[in-house]
Amino acid sequence: MKTTRHRGCRGLTLVELMMALGVMGLISAAIAGMLSAVAYGTSADSDVRKLVARGKMVSMRLDAALRGSRMVLDAGSDWVALWERDLDENGEPSLLEVRLIEFDAATESLSSYTAPDGTTDVLYSTSSDFDAITHTLRGTADFPETRWGNDATAFEFTLDQTDPQAARLASYRLSLNAGNLTEVVIGTTLLRTNP
């Protein structure tokens, strides 16, 4: 009886093994690239969502302060002094009733300044110089800062009247940055009827 050997059964050659490893390396690199792209996209989407949320938060604060105020006492292109309410019902603003909202280009921030409870109240008239009053007091213990927005690169504030105290409509444009992303918040608020 004669036995036959099969010559077609042999192992992998070194060349075949190297080719298989090369193909696996290419496939692994492609998968790693896709995972990296997905992770970057998710991170960029997260940054966009955070920036939009910050813009909405600042816009809501501005709108609430403007809409709820009794009168715009004075304003510039990057600040506004508001008479929030007449707590003592005497028909004139006082320190405890005034709010300053101001953009600071040096610190890239939008801030609000109000007198805390317990501050010695000072009575003013509507004809007082609220530009000088609020800007002299801002940042002191009697008129501390509350930061509303960071990474703000620009702020423009406009009224529908040249006399701020006669204004009925306030508009603003605020630019916020986060890395390479920019969110521009634009708002218009109808002011309460002046007393």
Short mmCIF file of C-alpha atoms in Angstrom, two decimals:
data_model
loop_
_atom_site.label_atom_id
_atom_site.label_comp_id
_atom_site.label_asym_id
_atom_site.label_seq_id
_atom_site.Cartn_x
_atom_site.Cartn_y
_atom_site.Cartn_z
CA MET A 1 0.00 0.00 0.00
CA LYS A 2 1.29 3.35 -0.99
CA THR A 3 0.67 6.56 1.06
CA THR A 4 0.44 9.95 -0.60
CA ARG A 5 1.45 13.14 0.93
CA HIS A 6 -0.40 16.38 0.34
CA ARG A 7 2.01 19.03 -0.63
CA GLY A 8 -0.64 21.85 -0.46
CA CYS A 9 -0.70 21.93 3.38
CA ARG A 10 1.97 24.23 4.63
CA GLY A 11 2.26 27.06 7.24
CA LEU A 12 2.32 30.86 6.81
CA THR A 13 5.39 32.33 5.29
CA LEU A 14 7.08 35.32 6.82
CA VAL A 15 5.89 37.55 3.96
CA GLU A 16 2.25 36.51 4.47
CA LEU A 17 2.52 37.13 8.20
CA MET A 18 3.98 40.63 7.63
CA MET A 19 1.18 41.47 5.16
CA ALA A 20 -1.49 40.33 7.64
CA LEU A 21 0.05 42.46 10.39
CA GLY A 22 0.25 45.47 8.04
CA VAL A 23 -3.44 45.16 7.11
CA MET A 24 -4.39 44.88 10.80
CA GLY A 25 -2.31 47.99 11.53
CA LEU A 26 -4.14 49.98 8.84
CA ILE A 27 -7.53 48.85 10.13
CA SER A 28 -6.54 49.75 13.72
CA ALA A 29 -5.34 53.21 12.61
CA ALA A 30 -8.63 53.84 10.78
CA ILE A 31 -10.67 52.83 13.85
CA ALA A 32 -8.53 55.02 16.13
CA GLY A 33 -8.99 57.97 13.73
CA MET A 34 -12.76 57.54 13.72
CA LEU A 35 -12.90 57.35 17.52
CA SER A 36 -10.77 60.47 17.78
CA ALA A 37 -13.03 62.35 15.34
CA VAL A 38 -16.13 61.34 17.29
CA ALA A 39 -14.55 62.43 20.57
CA TYR A 40 -13.51 65.80 19.07
CA GLY A 41 -16.98 66.35 17.60
CA THR A 42 -18.61 65.58 20.92
CA SER A 43 -16.24 68.01 22.69
CA ALA A 44 -16.91 70.77 20.13
CA ASP A 45 -20.68 70.23 20.45
CA SER A 46 -20.33 70.47 24.22
CA ASP A 47 -18.44 73.78 23.90
CA VAL A 48 -21.15 75.16 21.59
CA ARG A 49 -23.89 74.12 24.01
CA LYS A 50 -22.07 75.72 26.95
CA LEU A 51 -21.55 78.96 25.02
CA VAL A 52 -25.21 79.12 23.94
CA ALA A 53 -26.34 78.41 27.52
CA ARG A 54 -24.10 81.22 28.85
CA GLY A 55 -25.53 83.58 26.24
CA LYS A 56 -29.10 82.68 27.20
CA MET A 57 -28.36 83.15 30.91
CA VAL A 58 -26.87 86.63 30.40
CA SER A 59 -29.69 87.59 28.03
CA MET A 60 -32.32 86.53 30.58
CA ARG A 61 -30.63 88.59 33.31
CA LEU A 62 -30.40 91.67 31.09
CA ASP A 63 -33.99 91.35 29.93
CA ALA A 64 -35.31 90.86 33.47
CA ALA A 65 -33.34 93.85 34.81
CA LEU A 66 -34.42 96.13 31.98
CA ARG A 67 -38.04 95.02 31.84
CA GLY A 68 -38.48 95.13 35.60
CA SER A 69 -36.94 98.57 36.10
CA ARG A 70 -38.96 101.67 36.76
CA MET A 71 -36.75 103.89 34.59
CA VAL A 72 -33.42 104.13 32.79
CA LEU A 73 -31.63 106.88 34.73
CA ASP A 74 -28.62 107.22 32.41
CA ALA A 75 -26.80 105.14 29.82
CA GLY A 76 -23.72 104.95 27.65
CA SER A 77 -22.78 102.64 24.81
CA ASP A 78 -21.44 99.97 27.20
CA TRP A 79 -23.31 100.67 30.46
CA VAL A 80 -26.74 101.51 31.83
CA ALA A 81 -27.94 102.84 35.22
CA LEU A 82 -31.43 101.68 36.15
CA TRP A 83 -33.91 102.83 38.76
CA GLU A 84 -35.21 99.40 39.72
CA ARG A 85 -38.08 100.22 42.07
CA ASP A 86 -39.29 102.95 44.40
CA LEU A 87 -38.93 101.14 47.73
CA ASP A 88 -39.71 104.15 49.90
CA GLU A 89 -42.40 105.40 47.47
CA ASN A 90 -41.09 108.97 47.54
CA GLY A 91 -40.92 109.36 43.75
CA GLU A 92 -37.11 109.79 43.71
CA PRO A 93 -34.33 107.19 43.28
CA SER A 94 -32.00 106.27 46.12
CA LEU A 95 -28.83 104.18 46.30
CA LEU A 96 -30.73 101.03 47.34
CA GLU A 97 -32.96 101.41 44.27
CA VAL A 98 -30.24 101.83 41.60
CA ARG A 99 -28.52 99.15 39.49
CA LEU A 100 -25.51 99.67 37.21
CA ILE A 101 -24.90 97.16 34.40
CA GLU A 102 -21.51 97.62 32.77
CA PHE A 103 -19.20 95.95 30.25
CA ASP A 104 -15.50 95.97 31.15
CA ALA A 105 -13.26 95.37 28.12
CA ALA A 106 -10.14 94.96 30.30
CA THR A 107 -11.58 91.99 32.22
CA GLU A 108 -13.85 90.89 29.33
CA SER A 109 -16.86 90.79 31.63
CA LEU A 110 -20.41 92.05 32.00
CA SER A 111 -21.23 92.95 35.60
CA SER A 112 -24.10 94.25 37.70
CA TYR A 113 -23.66 96.56 40.70
CA THR A 114 -26.31 97.07 43.40
CA ALA A 115 -26.26 98.22 47.00
CA PRO A 116 -26.73 95.32 49.44
CA ASP A 117 -29.30 95.40 52.22
CA GLY A 118 -27.96 97.27 55.23
CA THR A 119 -26.15 99.89 53.14
CA THR A 120 -26.74 103.47 54.27
CA ASP A 121 -29.25 104.81 51.78
CA VAL A 122 -28.60 108.05 49.91
CA LEU A 123 -31.42 109.94 48.22
CA TYR A 124 -30.95 111.35 44.70
CA SER A 125 -33.15 113.16 42.23
CA THR A 126 -33.78 111.97 38.68
CA SER A 127 -31.65 114.90 37.47
CA SER A 128 -28.56 113.65 39.38
CA ASP A 129 -25.43 112.65 37.43
CA PHE A 130 -25.84 108.85 37.59
CA ASP A 131 -22.83 108.33 35.33
CA ALA A 132 -20.57 109.88 37.98
CA ILE A 133 -22.48 108.46 40.96
CA THR A 134 -22.55 104.83 39.84
CA HIS A 135 -19.05 104.78 38.38
CA THR A 136 -17.58 106.32 41.54
CA LEU A 137 -19.33 103.79 43.80
CA ARG A 138 -18.92 100.64 41.65
CA GLY A 139 -16.85 97.92 43.26
CA THR A 140 -17.03 99.44 46.75
CA ALA A 141 -18.64 97.75 49.74
CA ASP A 142 -21.70 99.97 49.19
CA PHE A 143 -22.00 98.98 45.51
CA PRO A 144 -20.36 95.54 45.00
CA GLU A 145 -19.97 93.70 41.72
CA THR A 146 -21.92 90.64 40.62
CA ARG A 147 -20.35 89.10 37.52
CA TRP A 148 -23.01 88.18 34.95
CA GLY A 149 -20.79 87.02 32.11
CA ASN A 150 -17.13 86.20 31.49
CA ASP A 151 -15.25 86.04 28.17
CA ALA A 152 -17.36 88.92 26.84
CA THR A 153 -15.51 90.66 24.01
CA ALA A 154 -18.00 93.39 23.11
CA PHE A 155 -21.19 95.01 24.40
CA GLU A 156 -23.31 97.72 22.79
CA PHE A 157 -26.31 99.28 24.49
CA THR A 158 -28.77 101.61 22.74
CA LEU A 159 -32.07 103.28 23.58
CA ASP A 160 -34.84 104.53 21.32
CA GLN A 161 -34.57 108.08 22.75
CA THR A 162 -31.64 110.45 23.23
CA ASP A 163 -32.96 111.22 26.72
CA PRO A 164 -32.48 107.92 28.61
CA GLN A 165 -35.28 108.72 31.07
CA ALA A 166 -37.78 109.00 28.22
CA ALA A 167 -36.76 105.68 26.64
CA ARG A 168 -39.37 103.01 25.98
CA LEU A 169 -37.18 100.48 24.14
CA ALA A 170 -33.67 99.20 24.96
CA SER A 171 -31.48 97.11 22.67
CA TYR A 172 -28.18 95.37 23.31
CA ARG A 173 -25.63 93.25 21.48
CA LEU A 174 -23.19 91.11 23.48
CA SER A 175 -20.38 88.92 22.10
CA LEU A 176 -19.21 85.96 24.20
CA ASN A 177 -16.19 83.77 23.37
CA ALA A 178 -15.13 80.26 24.27
CA GLY A 179 -11.89 79.28 22.57
CA ASN A 180 -12.42 79.67 18.82
CA LEU A 181 -16.20 79.92 19.18
CA THR A 182 -18.20 83.16 19.40
CA GLU A 183 -21.83 83.62 20.43
CA VAL A 184 -23.51 86.95 19.68
CA VAL A 185 -26.51 87.66 21.91
CA ILE A 186 -28.90 90.29 20.55
CA GLY A 187 -31.89 91.50 22.51
CA THR A 188 -34.55 94.18 22.52
CA THR A 189 -36.66 94.87 25.58
CA LEU A 190 -39.75 97.01 25.99
CA LEU A 191 -39.30 99.09 29.14
CA ARG A 192 -42.03 99.68 31.70
CA THR A 193 -43.92 102.94 31.45
CA ASN A 194 -42.10 105.64 33.39
CA PRO A 195 -43.91 107.06 36.42
#
